[in-house]
Amino acid sequence: MDIRYFDNAATTRIKEEVLEEMFPYLSLEYGNPSSIYRLGRRAKKAIETARTRVANLLNCKPSEITFTSCGSESDNMALKGMAMLQKSKQTGKNHIITSKIEHPAILNSCHTLEKLGFKITYLDVDKEGFVNLDTLINSITDKTFLISIMYANNEIGTIQPISKIAKIAKAHNIIFHTDAVQAVGNVPIDVKKLGIDILSLSGHKIYAPKGIGAIYIKEGLEIERYIDGGHQEKNKRSGTENVAEIVGLGKACNIAQNDMSSYINKLKYFRDYFINQIRQKFPNSKINGSLEQRLPGNCNLCFSNINSGELLLKLDAVGICASGGSACSSGDTAPSHVLSAIGVPNELARGALRVTFGDFNTFEDVEFLIKNLEEITKNKITQ
Ligand code: PLP
């Protein structure tokens, strides 16, 4: 059976060109990049090429990029690294502002920091998923050292007003971190123009493998080491580098940069066609999130009187992969914290479907999805 994959926010298929560049570093180019002989030097060079490619995508210096094992690690490093710095420098600052719709990598890092005595403000969002900038400003205290607001939401695709948030942070002398795991490669990001201090990204959302990520840390910004060990990554992140995956991430960033506008147009075309068809064919459904400030490949909707678990199983039976929310919470029976935060009632949230388009989709895939949604929902699946 053909697989029709509509869960690109959960993960993406690795591109051939990415695999091709990675392959030598999984076989004959096995040197440790810290070794001084040529095999090691070649691995080191490959890492530096990848670093430059990641930096080019974000418009920063290669020296501002540190490789990590995933987006979650980058998020943990940003929050815990900045929090621990406050302790070690005895700044007296102990307050972080974030939002209620962040990924668990942020929310659970915040919960851990609360146990260590830090104070966290979790901002509400409006019904489209936007944080309110006045509320953000009013939440700032003289103890606030970090604002961490995600670039784009992984469930509903809403893109936050990042440059405005960065300006507010700067005006109050507060560091601004953004979890851009869903945004990198899907929207053009210029960290300098936007005024971002720290940014997290992940390889497997942009056609590189799982288990590789990176963090941008603005030049001159101090951050406490999160993983102790050797001197890799200029002492910022210990551990022998995952050379092949770093090379893969670099290549994926390079492709994303070169193909950005055609990629965005393609995803937007699928998304908007799908949304229009949904509106025509399912007038009782509700599209979640902002229609204007939205990731190009994201559609999140709720069907009334449909159980999303059952719907997903029926879609799977015809080879369609989609999601009821985020991959991290699949298996949870509780309605998504993001849908709750935007005010979707629990009964409706239980009928949520997230469809996220990607580069391997065809128009025929989209038609197939719509046709099957119609057929499946005709034989009503009750909650
Ligand atoms: N942040 C967001 C917004 C995400 O969507 C994800 C993954 O779904 C992560 C962080 C975690 O990234 P990783 O899977 O690389 O740990």
mmCIF file of C-alpha atoms and ligand atoms in Angstrom:
data_model
loop_
_atom_site.group_PDB
_atom_site.id
_atom_site.type_symbol
_atom_site.label_atom_id
_atom_site.label_comp_id
_atom_site.label_asym_id
_atom_site.label_seq_id
_atom_site.Cartn_x
_atom_site.Cartn_y
_atom_site.Cartn_z
ATOM 1 C CA MET A 1 0.000 0.000 0.000
ATOM 2 C CA ASP A 2 1.226 3.497 -0.828
ATOM 3 C CA ILE A 3 1.945 5.694 2.156
ATOM 4 C CA ARG A 4 0.507 9.219 1.961
ATOM 5 C CA TYR A 5 2.382 11.192 4.570
ATOM 6 C CA PHE A 6 0.799 14.305 6.107
ATOM 7 C CA ASP A 7 2.663 14.489 9.401
ATOM 8 C CA ASN A 8 5.662 16.596 8.462
ATOM 9 C CA ALA A 9 5.454 18.577 11.704
ATOM 10 C CA ALA A 10 6.156 15.323 13.552
ATOM 11 C CA THR A 11 9.093 14.414 11.356
ATOM 12 C CA THR A 12 10.155 14.438 7.727
ATOM 13 C CA ARG A 13 11.611 11.886 5.351
ATOM 14 C CA ILE A 14 15.356 12.360 4.833
ATOM 15 C CA LYS A 15 16.172 13.744 1.386
ATOM 16 C CA GLU A 16 18.388 11.669 -0.915
ATOM 17 C CA GLU A 17 20.913 14.502 -1.298
ATOM 18 C CA VAL A 18 21.163 14.721 2.491
ATOM 19 C CA LEU A 19 21.771 10.973 2.829
ATOM 20 C CA GLU A 20 24.359 11.065 0.056
ATOM 21 C CA GLU A 21 26.414 13.710 1.832
ATOM 22 C CA MET A 22 26.116 11.904 5.154
ATOM 23 C CA PHE A 23 27.070 8.463 3.928
ATOM 24 C CA PRO A 24 30.897 8.793 3.820
ATOM 25 C CA TYR A 25 30.868 9.895 7.482
ATOM 26 C CA LEU A 26 29.030 6.704 8.409
ATOM 27 C CA SER A 27 31.634 4.576 6.664
ATOM 28 C CA LEU A 28 35.183 5.432 5.590
ATOM 29 C CA GLU A 29 35.345 8.991 6.957
ATOM 30 C CA TYR A 30 35.052 7.802 10.536
ATOM 31 C CA GLY A 31 37.676 10.048 12.124
ATOM 32 C CA ASN A 32 37.097 11.814 15.412
ATOM 33 C CA PRO A 33 37.012 15.540 14.621
ATOM 34 C CA SER A 34 39.208 16.236 17.666
ATOM 35 C CA SER A 35 42.029 14.072 16.270
ATOM 36 C CA ILE A 36 44.954 15.844 14.621
ATOM 37 C CA TYR A 37 45.626 13.378 11.797
ATOM 38 C CA ARG A 38 44.024 13.814 8.372
ATOM 39 C CA LEU A 39 41.019 11.566 8.998
ATOM 40 C CA GLY A 40 40.144 13.696 12.010
ATOM 41 C CA ARG A 41 40.870 16.956 10.207
ATOM 42 C CA ARG A 42 38.550 15.959 7.369
ATOM 43 C CA ALA A 43 35.725 15.259 9.823
ATOM 44 C CA LYS A 44 36.366 18.622 11.466
ATOM 45 C CA LYS A 45 36.252 20.369 8.099
ATOM 46 C CA ALA A 46 32.929 18.696 7.283
ATOM 47 C CA ILE A 47 31.501 19.960 10.580
ATOM 48 C CA GLU A 48 32.670 23.499 9.850
ATOM 49 C CA THR A 49 31.091 23.413 6.371
ATOM 50 C CA ALA A 50 27.816 22.308 7.978
ATOM 51 C CA ARG A 51 28.101 25.053 10.583
ATOM 52 C CA THR A 52 28.495 27.658 7.866
ATOM 53 C CA ARG A 53 25.444 26.288 6.044
ATOM 54 C CA VAL A 54 23.273 26.448 9.183
ATOM 55 C CA ALA A 55 24.564 29.965 9.880
ATOM 56 C CA ASN A 56 23.798 31.087 6.307
ATOM 57 C CA LEU A 57 20.196 29.955 6.659
ATOM 58 C CA LEU A 58 19.785 32.096 9.787
ATOM 59 C CA ASN A 59 22.059 34.946 8.649
ATOM 60 C CA CYS A 60 24.482 34.670 11.552
ATOM 61 C CA LYS A 61 28.160 33.840 11.995
ATOM 62 C CA PRO A 62 29.195 30.160 11.999
ATOM 63 C CA SER A 63 30.767 30.746 15.418
ATOM 64 C CA GLU A 64 27.273 31.517 16.758
ATOM 65 C CA ILE A 65 26.033 27.985 15.941
ATOM 66 C CA THR A 66 26.483 25.049 18.355
ATOM 67 C CA PHE A 67 25.381 21.549 17.401
ATOM 68 C CA THR A 68 23.214 19.599 19.847
ATOM 69 C CA SER A 69 21.451 16.237 19.772
ATOM 70 C CA CYS A 70 17.955 17.585 19.038
ATOM 71 C CA GLY A 71 15.549 20.482 19.364
ATOM 72 C CA SER A 72 14.649 19.414 22.889
ATOM 73 C CA GLU A 73 18.286 19.628 23.950
ATOM 74 C CA SER A 74 18.617 23.094 22.416
ATOM 75 C CA ASP A 75 15.515 24.224 24.337
ATOM 76 C CA ASN A 76 16.795 22.728 27.599
ATOM 77 C CA MET A 77 20.201 24.305 27.043
ATOM 78 C CA ALA A 78 18.699 27.742 26.423
ATOM 79 C CA LEU A 79 16.468 27.759 29.486
ATOM 80 C CA LYS A 80 18.597 25.852 31.972
ATOM 81 C CA GLY A 81 21.845 27.356 30.700
ATOM 82 C CA MET A 82 20.545 30.903 31.155
ATOM 83 C CA ALA A 83 18.936 30.033 34.499
ATOM 84 C CA MET A 84 22.115 28.484 35.887
ATOM 85 C CA LEU A 85 24.077 31.519 34.750
ATOM 86 C CA GLN A 86 21.891 33.723 36.959
ATOM 87 C CA LYS A 87 22.750 31.496 39.907
ATOM 88 C CA SER A 88 26.473 31.331 39.244
ATOM 89 C CA LYS A 89 26.743 35.073 38.571
ATOM 90 C CA GLN A 90 24.438 35.807 41.507
ATOM 91 C CA THR A 91 22.477 38.301 39.440
ATOM 92 C CA GLY A 92 19.491 37.997 41.769
ATOM 93 C CA LYS A 93 17.270 37.459 38.721
ATOM 94 C CA ASN A 94 14.961 34.465 38.830
ATOM 95 C CA HIS A 95 12.040 35.104 36.481
ATOM 96 C CA ILE A 96 11.268 33.669 33.025
ATOM 97 C CA ILE A 97 8.326 34.543 30.790
ATOM 98 C CA THR A 98 7.017 31.962 28.351
ATOM 99 C CA SER A 99 3.639 30.992 26.897
ATOM 100 C CA LYS A 100 1.069 28.315 27.629
ATOM 101 C CA ILE A 101 1.341 26.809 24.145
ATOM 102 C CA GLU A 102 5.060 25.972 24.120
ATOM 103 C CA HIS A 103 6.394 22.526 23.279
ATOM 104 C CA PRO A 104 6.932 20.212 26.295
ATOM 105 C CA ALA A 105 10.707 20.723 25.895
ATOM 106 C CA ILE A 106 10.114 24.295 27.093
ATOM 107 C CA LEU A 107 7.186 23.717 29.461
ATOM 108 C CA ASN A 108 8.849 20.816 31.269
ATOM 109 C CA SER A 109 12.182 22.671 31.473
ATOM 110 C CA CYS A 110 10.226 25.475 33.143
ATOM 111 C CA HIS A 111 8.630 23.019 35.575
ATOM 112 C CA THR A 112 12.087 21.729 36.526
ATOM 113 C CA LEU A 113 13.339 25.274 37.031
ATOM 114 C CA GLU A 114 10.321 26.064 39.223
ATOM 115 C CA LYS A 115 11.377 23.215 41.504
ATOM 116 C CA LEU A 116 14.775 24.922 41.772
ATOM 117 C CA GLY A 117 13.168 28.172 42.901
ATOM 118 C CA PHE A 118 12.761 30.017 39.591
ATOM 119 C CA LYS A 119 9.506 31.863 38.916
ATOM 120 C CA ILE A 120 7.789 31.310 35.583
ATOM 121 C CA THR A 121 5.009 33.316 33.969
ATOM 122 C CA TYR A 122 3.038 31.277 31.418
ATOM 123 C CA LEU A 123 1.308 33.794 29.155
ATOM 124 C CA ASP A 124 -2.190 33.122 27.881
ATOM 125 C CA VAL A 125 -2.766 33.269 24.153
ATOM 126 C CA ASP A 126 -5.795 34.526 22.232
ATOM 127 C CA LYS A 127 -8.120 32.327 20.206
ATOM 128 C CA GLU A 128 -5.727 32.243 17.261
ATOM 129 C CA GLY A 129 -2.755 31.405 19.481
ATOM 130 C CA PHE A 130 -1.039 34.814 19.687
ATOM 131 C CA VAL A 131 0.558 36.124 22.860
ATOM 132 C CA ASN A 132 -0.627 39.594 23.834
ATOM 133 C CA LEU A 133 2.253 42.065 23.748
ATOM 134 C CA ASP A 134 0.800 44.345 26.434
ATOM 135 C CA THR A 135 0.397 41.385 28.763
ATOM 136 C CA LEU A 136 3.978 40.408 27.973
ATOM 137 C CA ILE A 137 5.223 43.890 28.889
ATOM 138 C CA ASN A 138 3.117 43.918 32.067
ATOM 139 C CA SER A 139 4.584 40.561 33.119
ATOM 140 C CA ILE A 140 8.155 41.860 33.078
ATOM 141 C CA THR A 141 9.678 42.480 36.511
ATOM 142 C CA ASP A 142 13.132 43.601 37.582
ATOM 143 C CA LYS A 143 13.882 39.897 38.171
ATOM 144 C CA THR A 144 13.099 38.795 34.589
ATOM 145 C CA PHE A 145 16.161 37.519 32.747
ATOM 146 C CA LEU A 146 14.602 35.508 29.900
ATOM 147 C CA ILE A 147 11.627 35.600 27.544
ATOM 148 C CA SER A 148 11.118 32.330 25.656
ATOM 149 C CA ILE A 149 8.337 32.365 23.075
ATOM 150 C CA MET A 150 8.126 29.825 20.275
ATOM 151 C CA TYR A 151 8.462 31.092 16.706
ATOM 152 C CA ALA A 152 5.642 28.943 15.336
ATOM 153 C CA ASN A 153 3.387 26.497 17.089
ATOM 154 C CA ASN A 154 3.786 22.809 16.276
ATOM 155 C CA GLU A 155 0.060 22.029 16.516
ATOM 156 C CA ILE A 156 -1.818 25.005 15.115
ATOM 157 C CA GLY A 157 0.988 26.635 13.094
ATOM 158 C CA THR A 158 0.475 30.165 14.449
ATOM 159 C CA ILE A 159 3.546 32.366 13.891
ATOM 160 C CA GLN A 160 4.222 34.830 16.718
ATOM 161 C CA PRO A 161 5.216 38.487 16.159
ATOM 162 C CA ILE A 162 8.853 37.613 16.789
ATOM 163 C CA SER A 163 10.543 40.929 15.990
ATOM 164 C CA LYS A 164 8.096 42.810 18.247
ATOM 165 C CA ILE A 165 8.758 40.392 21.112
ATOM 166 C CA ALA A 166 12.511 40.717 20.542
ATOM 167 C CA LYS A 167 12.214 44.534 20.666
ATOM 168 C CA ILE A 168 10.334 44.373 23.960
ATOM 169 C CA ALA A 169 12.974 42.046 25.418
ATOM 170 C CA LYS A 170 15.799 44.294 24.253
ATOM 171 C CA ALA A 171 14.156 47.441 25.616
ATOM 172 C CA HIS A 172 14.037 45.792 29.040
ATOM 173 C CA ASN A 173 17.523 44.289 28.828
ATOM 174 C CA ILE A 174 16.148 40.756 28.819
ATOM 175 C CA ILE A 175 17.467 37.842 26.748
ATOM 176 C CA PHE A 176 15.057 36.566 24.089
ATOM 177 C CA HIS A 177 15.007 32.870 23.164
ATOM 178 C CA THR A 178 12.756 31.371 20.526
ATOM 179 C CA ASP A 179 12.016 27.710 19.879
ATOM 180 C CA ALA A 180 12.084 27.808 16.086
ATOM 181 C CA VAL A 181 12.014 24.038 15.564
ATOM 182 C CA GLN A 182 8.874 24.281 13.398
ATOM 183 C CA ALA A 183 9.795 27.537 11.707
ATOM 184 C CA VAL A 184 13.348 27.013 10.447
ATOM 185 C CA GLY A 185 13.242 26.049 6.773
ATOM 186 C CA ASN A 186 9.530 26.920 6.578
ATOM 187 C CA VAL A 187 9.790 30.688 6.905
ATOM 188 C CA PRO A 188 12.765 32.941 6.121
ATOM 189 C CA ILE A 189 14.548 33.724 9.391
ATOM 190 C CA ASP A 190 17.154 36.440 9.812
ATOM 191 C CA VAL A 191 18.187 36.350 13.471
ATOM 192 C CA LYS A 192 20.015 39.669 13.211
ATOM 193 C CA LYS A 193 17.113 41.577 11.644
ATOM 194 C CA LEU A 194 14.645 39.963 14.031
ATOM 195 C CA GLY A 195 16.806 40.662 17.097
ATOM 196 C CA ILE A 196 16.815 37.082 18.393
ATOM 197 C CA ASP A 197 19.400 36.256 21.084
ATOM 198 C CA ILE A 198 19.032 32.459 21.225
ATOM 199 C CA LEU A 199 17.222 30.136 18.790
ATOM 200 C CA SER A 200 16.609 26.370 18.815
ATOM 201 C CA LEU A 201 16.291 24.220 15.709
ATOM 202 C CA SER A 202 16.071 20.539 14.860
ATOM 203 C CA GLY A 203 17.182 18.483 11.850
ATOM 204 C CA HIS A 204 14.341 16.010 11.483
ATOM 205 C CA LYS A 205 11.748 18.680 10.721
ATOM 206 C CA ILE A 206 13.688 19.777 7.637
ATOM 207 C CA TYR A 207 14.560 16.506 5.864
ATOM 208 C CA ALA A 208 17.687 15.721 7.915
ATOM 209 C CA PRO A 209 17.813 12.786 10.361
ATOM 210 C CA LYS A 210 16.356 12.561 13.850
ATOM 211 C CA GLY A 211 18.796 13.136 16.696
ATOM 212 C CA ILE A 212 20.526 16.274 15.474
ATOM 213 C CA GLY A 213 19.815 19.859 16.420
ATOM 214 C CA ALA A 214 21.527 23.191 16.784
ATOM 215 C CA ILE A 215 21.332 26.318 18.865
ATOM 216 C CA TYR A 216 22.136 29.858 17.776
ATOM 217 C CA ILE A 217 23.618 31.907 20.597
ATOM 218 C CA LYS A 218 24.357 35.543 19.784
ATOM 219 C CA GLU A 219 28.043 36.400 19.858
ATOM 220 C CA GLY A 220 29.181 37.643 23.260
ATOM 221 C CA LEU A 221 26.226 36.154 25.114
ATOM 222 C CA GLU A 222 27.270 34.074 28.089
ATOM 223 C CA ILE A 223 25.445 30.850 28.861
ATOM 224 C CA GLU A 224 26.215 28.157 31.425
ATOM 225 C CA ARG A 225 27.371 24.814 30.035
ATOM 226 C CA TYR A 226 24.528 22.340 29.954
ATOM 227 C CA ILE A 227 26.487 19.159 29.166
ATOM 228 C CA ASP A 228 29.854 18.822 30.901
ATOM 229 C CA GLY A 229 32.739 16.856 29.440
ATOM 230 C CA GLY A 230 35.400 17.560 26.838
ATOM 231 C CA HIS A 231 36.082 20.761 24.964
ATOM 232 C CA GLN A 232 33.979 20.126 21.861
ATOM 233 C CA GLU A 233 31.913 22.875 20.276
ATOM 234 C CA LYS A 234 34.221 25.551 21.731
ATOM 235 C CA ASN A 235 33.438 24.345 25.243
ATOM 236 C CA LYS A 236 29.742 25.086 24.810
ATOM 237 C CA ARG A 237 28.544 21.486 24.365
ATOM 238 C CA SER A 238 30.629 18.456 25.264
ATOM 239 C CA GLY A 239 30.437 15.090 23.532
ATOM 240 C CA THR A 240 32.098 13.704 20.427
ATOM 241 C CA GLU A 241 30.331 15.325 17.511
ATOM 242 C CA ASN A 242 27.763 13.337 15.530
ATOM 243 C CA VAL A 243 29.634 14.065 12.317
ATOM 244 C CA ALA A 244 27.339 12.346 9.803
ATOM 245 C CA GLU A 245 24.200 13.925 11.213
ATOM 246 C CA ILE A 246 25.806 17.332 11.481
ATOM 247 C CA VAL A 247 26.731 17.020 7.795
ATOM 248 C CA GLY A 248 23.109 16.009 7.087
ATOM 249 C CA LEU A 249 21.741 19.006 8.966
ATOM 250 C CA GLY A 250 24.111 21.296 7.082
ATOM 251 C CA LYS A 251 22.982 19.930 3.725
ATOM 252 C CA ALA A 252 19.300 20.196 4.716
ATOM 253 C CA CYS A 253 19.816 23.845 5.680
ATOM 254 C CA ASN A 254 21.601 24.481 2.406
ATOM 255 C CA ILE A 255 18.690 22.989 0.426
ATOM 256 C CA ALA A 256 16.175 24.909 2.548
ATOM 257 C CA GLN A 257 17.970 28.166 1.821
ATOM 258 C CA ASN A 258 18.203 27.558 -1.923
ATOM 259 C CA ASP A 259 14.631 26.312 -2.354
ATOM 260 C CA MET A 260 12.866 28.429 0.262
ATOM 261 C CA SER A 261 10.428 30.401 -1.866
ATOM 262 C CA SER A 262 9.340 27.547 -4.158
ATOM 263 C CA TYR A 263 9.028 25.251 -1.125
ATOM 264 C CA ILE A 264 6.849 27.745 0.747
ATOM 265 C CA ASN A 265 4.663 28.325 -2.316
ATOM 266 C CA LYS A 266 4.145 24.618 -2.813
ATOM 267 C CA LEU A 267 3.147 24.015 0.821
ATOM 268 C CA LYS A 268 0.869 27.061 0.864
ATOM 269 C CA TYR A 269 -0.854 25.846 -2.299
ATOM 270 C CA PHE A 270 -1.606 22.441 -0.739
ATOM 271 C CA ARG A 271 -2.623 23.969 2.575
ATOM 272 C CA ASP A 272 -4.973 26.580 1.102
ATOM 273 C CA TYR A 273 -6.556 24.118 -1.309
ATOM 274 C CA PHE A 274 -7.086 21.683 1.569
ATOM 275 C CA ILE A 275 -8.559 24.363 3.845
ATOM 276 C CA ASN A 276 -10.951 25.516 1.103
ATOM 277 C CA GLN A 277 -12.115 21.981 0.423
ATOM 278 C CA ILE A 278 -12.600 21.334 4.143
ATOM 279 C CA ARG A 279 -14.733 24.452 4.453
ATOM 280 C CA GLN A 280 -16.890 23.458 1.502
ATOM 281 C CA LYS A 281 -17.262 19.807 2.370
ATOM 282 C CA PHE A 282 -17.343 19.989 6.169
ATOM 283 C CA PRO A 283 -19.159 23.236 7.018
ATOM 284 C CA ASN A 284 -19.370 22.228 10.689
ATOM 285 C CA SER A 285 -15.618 21.816 11.087
ATOM 286 C CA LYS A 286 -13.450 24.480 12.707
ATOM 287 C CA ILE A 287 -10.001 25.508 11.488
ATOM 288 C CA ASN A 288 -7.720 26.203 14.468
ATOM 289 C CA GLY A 289 -5.053 28.912 14.556
ATOM 290 C CA SER A 290 -4.426 32.038 12.531
ATOM 291 C CA LEU A 291 -5.241 31.998 8.826
ATOM 292 C CA GLU A 292 -2.781 34.800 8.008
ATOM 293 C CA GLN A 293 0.222 34.209 10.272
ATOM 294 C CA ARG A 294 0.489 30.485 9.824
ATOM 295 C CA LEU A 295 3.144 27.945 8.876
ATOM 296 C CA PRO A 296 2.844 27.261 5.133
ATOM 297 C CA GLY A 297 2.246 23.526 5.496
ATOM 298 C CA ASN A 298 -0.016 23.441 8.572
ATOM 299 C CA CYS A 299 -3.718 22.823 8.819
ATOM 300 C CA ASN A 300 -5.292 21.982 12.173
ATOM 301 C CA LEU A 301 -9.014 21.444 12.356
ATOM 302 C CA CYS A 302 -11.692 20.001 14.589
ATOM 303 C CA PHE A 303 -14.588 17.922 13.364
ATOM 304 C CA SER A 304 -17.615 17.922 15.596
ATOM 305 C CA ASN A 305 -18.899 14.509 16.650
ATOM 306 C CA ILE A 306 -15.745 12.774 15.486
ATOM 307 C CA ASN A 307 -13.230 10.968 17.637
ATOM 308 C CA SER A 308 -9.792 11.790 16.303
ATOM 309 C CA GLY A 309 -8.222 8.520 17.528
ATOM 310 C CA GLU A 310 -10.717 6.520 15.479
ATOM 311 C CA LEU A 311 -10.378 8.846 12.517
ATOM 312 C CA LEU A 312 -6.588 8.439 12.517
ATOM 313 C CA LEU A 313 -6.902 4.648 12.588
ATOM 314 C CA LYS A 314 -9.299 4.705 9.648
ATOM 315 C CA LEU A 315 -6.981 7.011 7.739
ATOM 316 C CA ASP A 316 -4.087 4.688 8.553
ATOM 317 C CA ALA A 317 -6.076 1.775 7.136
ATOM 318 C CA VAL A 318 -5.892 3.459 3.710
ATOM 319 C CA GLY A 319 -2.227 4.433 4.119
ATOM 320 C CA ILE A 320 -2.715 8.021 5.303
ATOM 321 C CA CYS A 321 -0.444 9.313 8.097
ATOM 322 C CA ALA A 322 -1.805 12.325 9.957
ATOM 323 C CA SER A 323 -1.940 13.427 13.561
ATOM 324 C CA GLY A 324 -4.443 14.345 16.212
ATOM 325 C CA GLY A 325 -2.093 16.897 17.700
ATOM 326 C CA SER A 326 1.604 16.691 18.313
ATOM 327 C CA ALA A 327 3.596 13.459 18.004
ATOM 328 C CA CYS A 328 4.902 13.943 21.534
ATOM 329 C CA SER A 329 1.429 13.726 22.992
ATOM 330 C CA SER A 330 -0.075 11.050 20.780
ATOM 331 C CA GLY A 331 -1.308 8.293 23.011
ATOM 332 C CA ASP A 332 -2.484 10.956 25.489
ATOM 333 C CA THR A 333 -6.208 10.929 25.968
ATOM 334 C CA ALA A 334 -6.231 14.447 27.425
ATOM 335 C CA PRO A 335 -7.105 17.138 24.866
ATOM 336 C CA SER A 336 -4.127 19.113 23.621
ATOM 337 C CA HIS A 337 -2.855 21.902 25.914
ATOM 338 C CA VAL A 338 -2.585 24.122 22.835
ATOM 339 C CA LEU A 339 -6.220 23.677 21.797
ATOM 340 C CA SER A 340 -7.314 24.219 25.416
ATOM 341 C CA ALA A 341 -5.241 27.420 25.556
ATOM 342 C CA ILE A 342 -6.974 28.824 22.448
ATOM 343 C CA GLY A 343 -10.351 28.045 23.977
ATOM 344 C CA VAL A 344 -11.397 24.967 21.988
ATOM 345 C CA PRO A 345 -13.889 23.046 24.159
ATOM 346 C CA ASN A 346 -12.712 19.555 25.182
ATOM 347 C CA GLU A 347 -15.445 17.746 23.209
ATOM 348 C CA LEU A 348 -14.394 19.517 20.023
ATOM 349 C CA ALA A 349 -10.660 19.127 20.770
ATOM 350 C CA ARG A 350 -11.173 15.353 20.859
ATOM 351 C CA GLY A 351 -12.032 15.568 17.161
ATOM 352 C CA ALA A 352 -8.811 17.373 16.214
ATOM 353 C CA LEU A 353 -6.851 16.548 13.091
ATOM 354 C CA ARG A 354 -3.456 18.025 12.216
ATOM 355 C CA VAL A 355 -2.387 17.764 8.601
ATOM 356 C CA THR A 356 1.107 19.009 7.808
ATOM 357 C CA PHE A 357 2.272 19.024 4.196
ATOM 358 C CA GLY A 358 5.844 18.488 3.052
ATOM 359 C CA ASP A 359 8.097 18.417 0.041
ATOM 360 C CA PHE A 360 7.307 14.817 -0.887
ATOM 361 C CA ASN A 361 3.547 15.427 -1.148
ATOM 362 C CA THR A 362 1.826 15.621 -4.503
ATOM 363 C CA PHE A 363 -1.470 17.243 -5.415
ATOM 364 C CA GLU A 364 -2.865 13.757 -5.953
ATOM 365 C CA ASP A 365 -2.001 12.958 -2.291
ATOM 366 C CA VAL A 366 -4.043 15.946 -1.186
ATOM 367 C CA GLU A 367 -7.037 14.875 -3.275
ATOM 368 C CA PHE A 368 -6.718 11.350 -1.892
ATOM 369 C CA LEU A 369 -6.780 12.720 1.659
ATOM 370 C CA ILE A 370 -9.889 14.823 1.048
ATOM 371 C CA LYS A 371 -11.723 11.960 -0.655
ATOM 372 C CA ASN A 372 -10.958 9.590 2.216
ATOM 373 C CA LEU A 373 -11.925 12.121 4.859
ATOM 374 C CA GLU A 374 -15.286 12.449 3.140
ATOM 375 C CA GLU A 375 -15.804 8.696 2.976
ATOM 376 C CA ILE A 376 -14.713 8.004 6.514
ATOM 377 C CA THR A 377 -16.754 10.778 8.077
ATOM 378 C CA LYS A 378 -19.839 9.784 6.065
ATOM 379 C CA ASN A 379 -20.001 6.646 8.203
ATOM 380 C CA LYS A 380 -19.946 8.853 11.255
ATOM 381 C CA ILE A 381 -17.398 7.998 13.940
ATOM 382 C CA THR A 382 -18.968 9.007 17.205
ATOM 383 C CA GLN A 383 -17.092 10.256 20.260
HETATM 384 N N1 PLP B 1 9.995 22.332 19.776
HETATM 385 C C1 PLP B 1 8.998 22.199 18.899
HETATM 386 C C2 PLP B 1 8.128 23.364 18.578
HETATM 387 C C3 PLP B 1 8.780 20.967 18.270
HETATM 388 O O1 PLP B 1 7.772 20.835 17.398
HETATM 389 C C4 PLP B 1 9.622 19.881 18.597
HETATM 390 C C5 PLP B 1 9.388 18.543 18.014
HETATM 391 O O2 PLP B 1 8.279 18.177 17.702
HETATM 392 C C6 PLP B 1 10.671 20.096 19.515
HETATM 393 C C7 PLP B 1 10.822 21.335 20.083
HETATM 394 C C8 PLP B 1 11.605 19.002 19.882
HETATM 395 O O3 PLP B 1 12.503 18.714 18.838
HETATM 396 P P1 PLP B 1 13.234 17.292 18.818
HETATM 397 O O4 PLP B 1 12.218 16.295 18.386
HETATM 398 O O5 PLP B 1 14.344 17.464 17.825
HETATM 399 O O6 PLP B 1 13.737 17.049 20.191
#
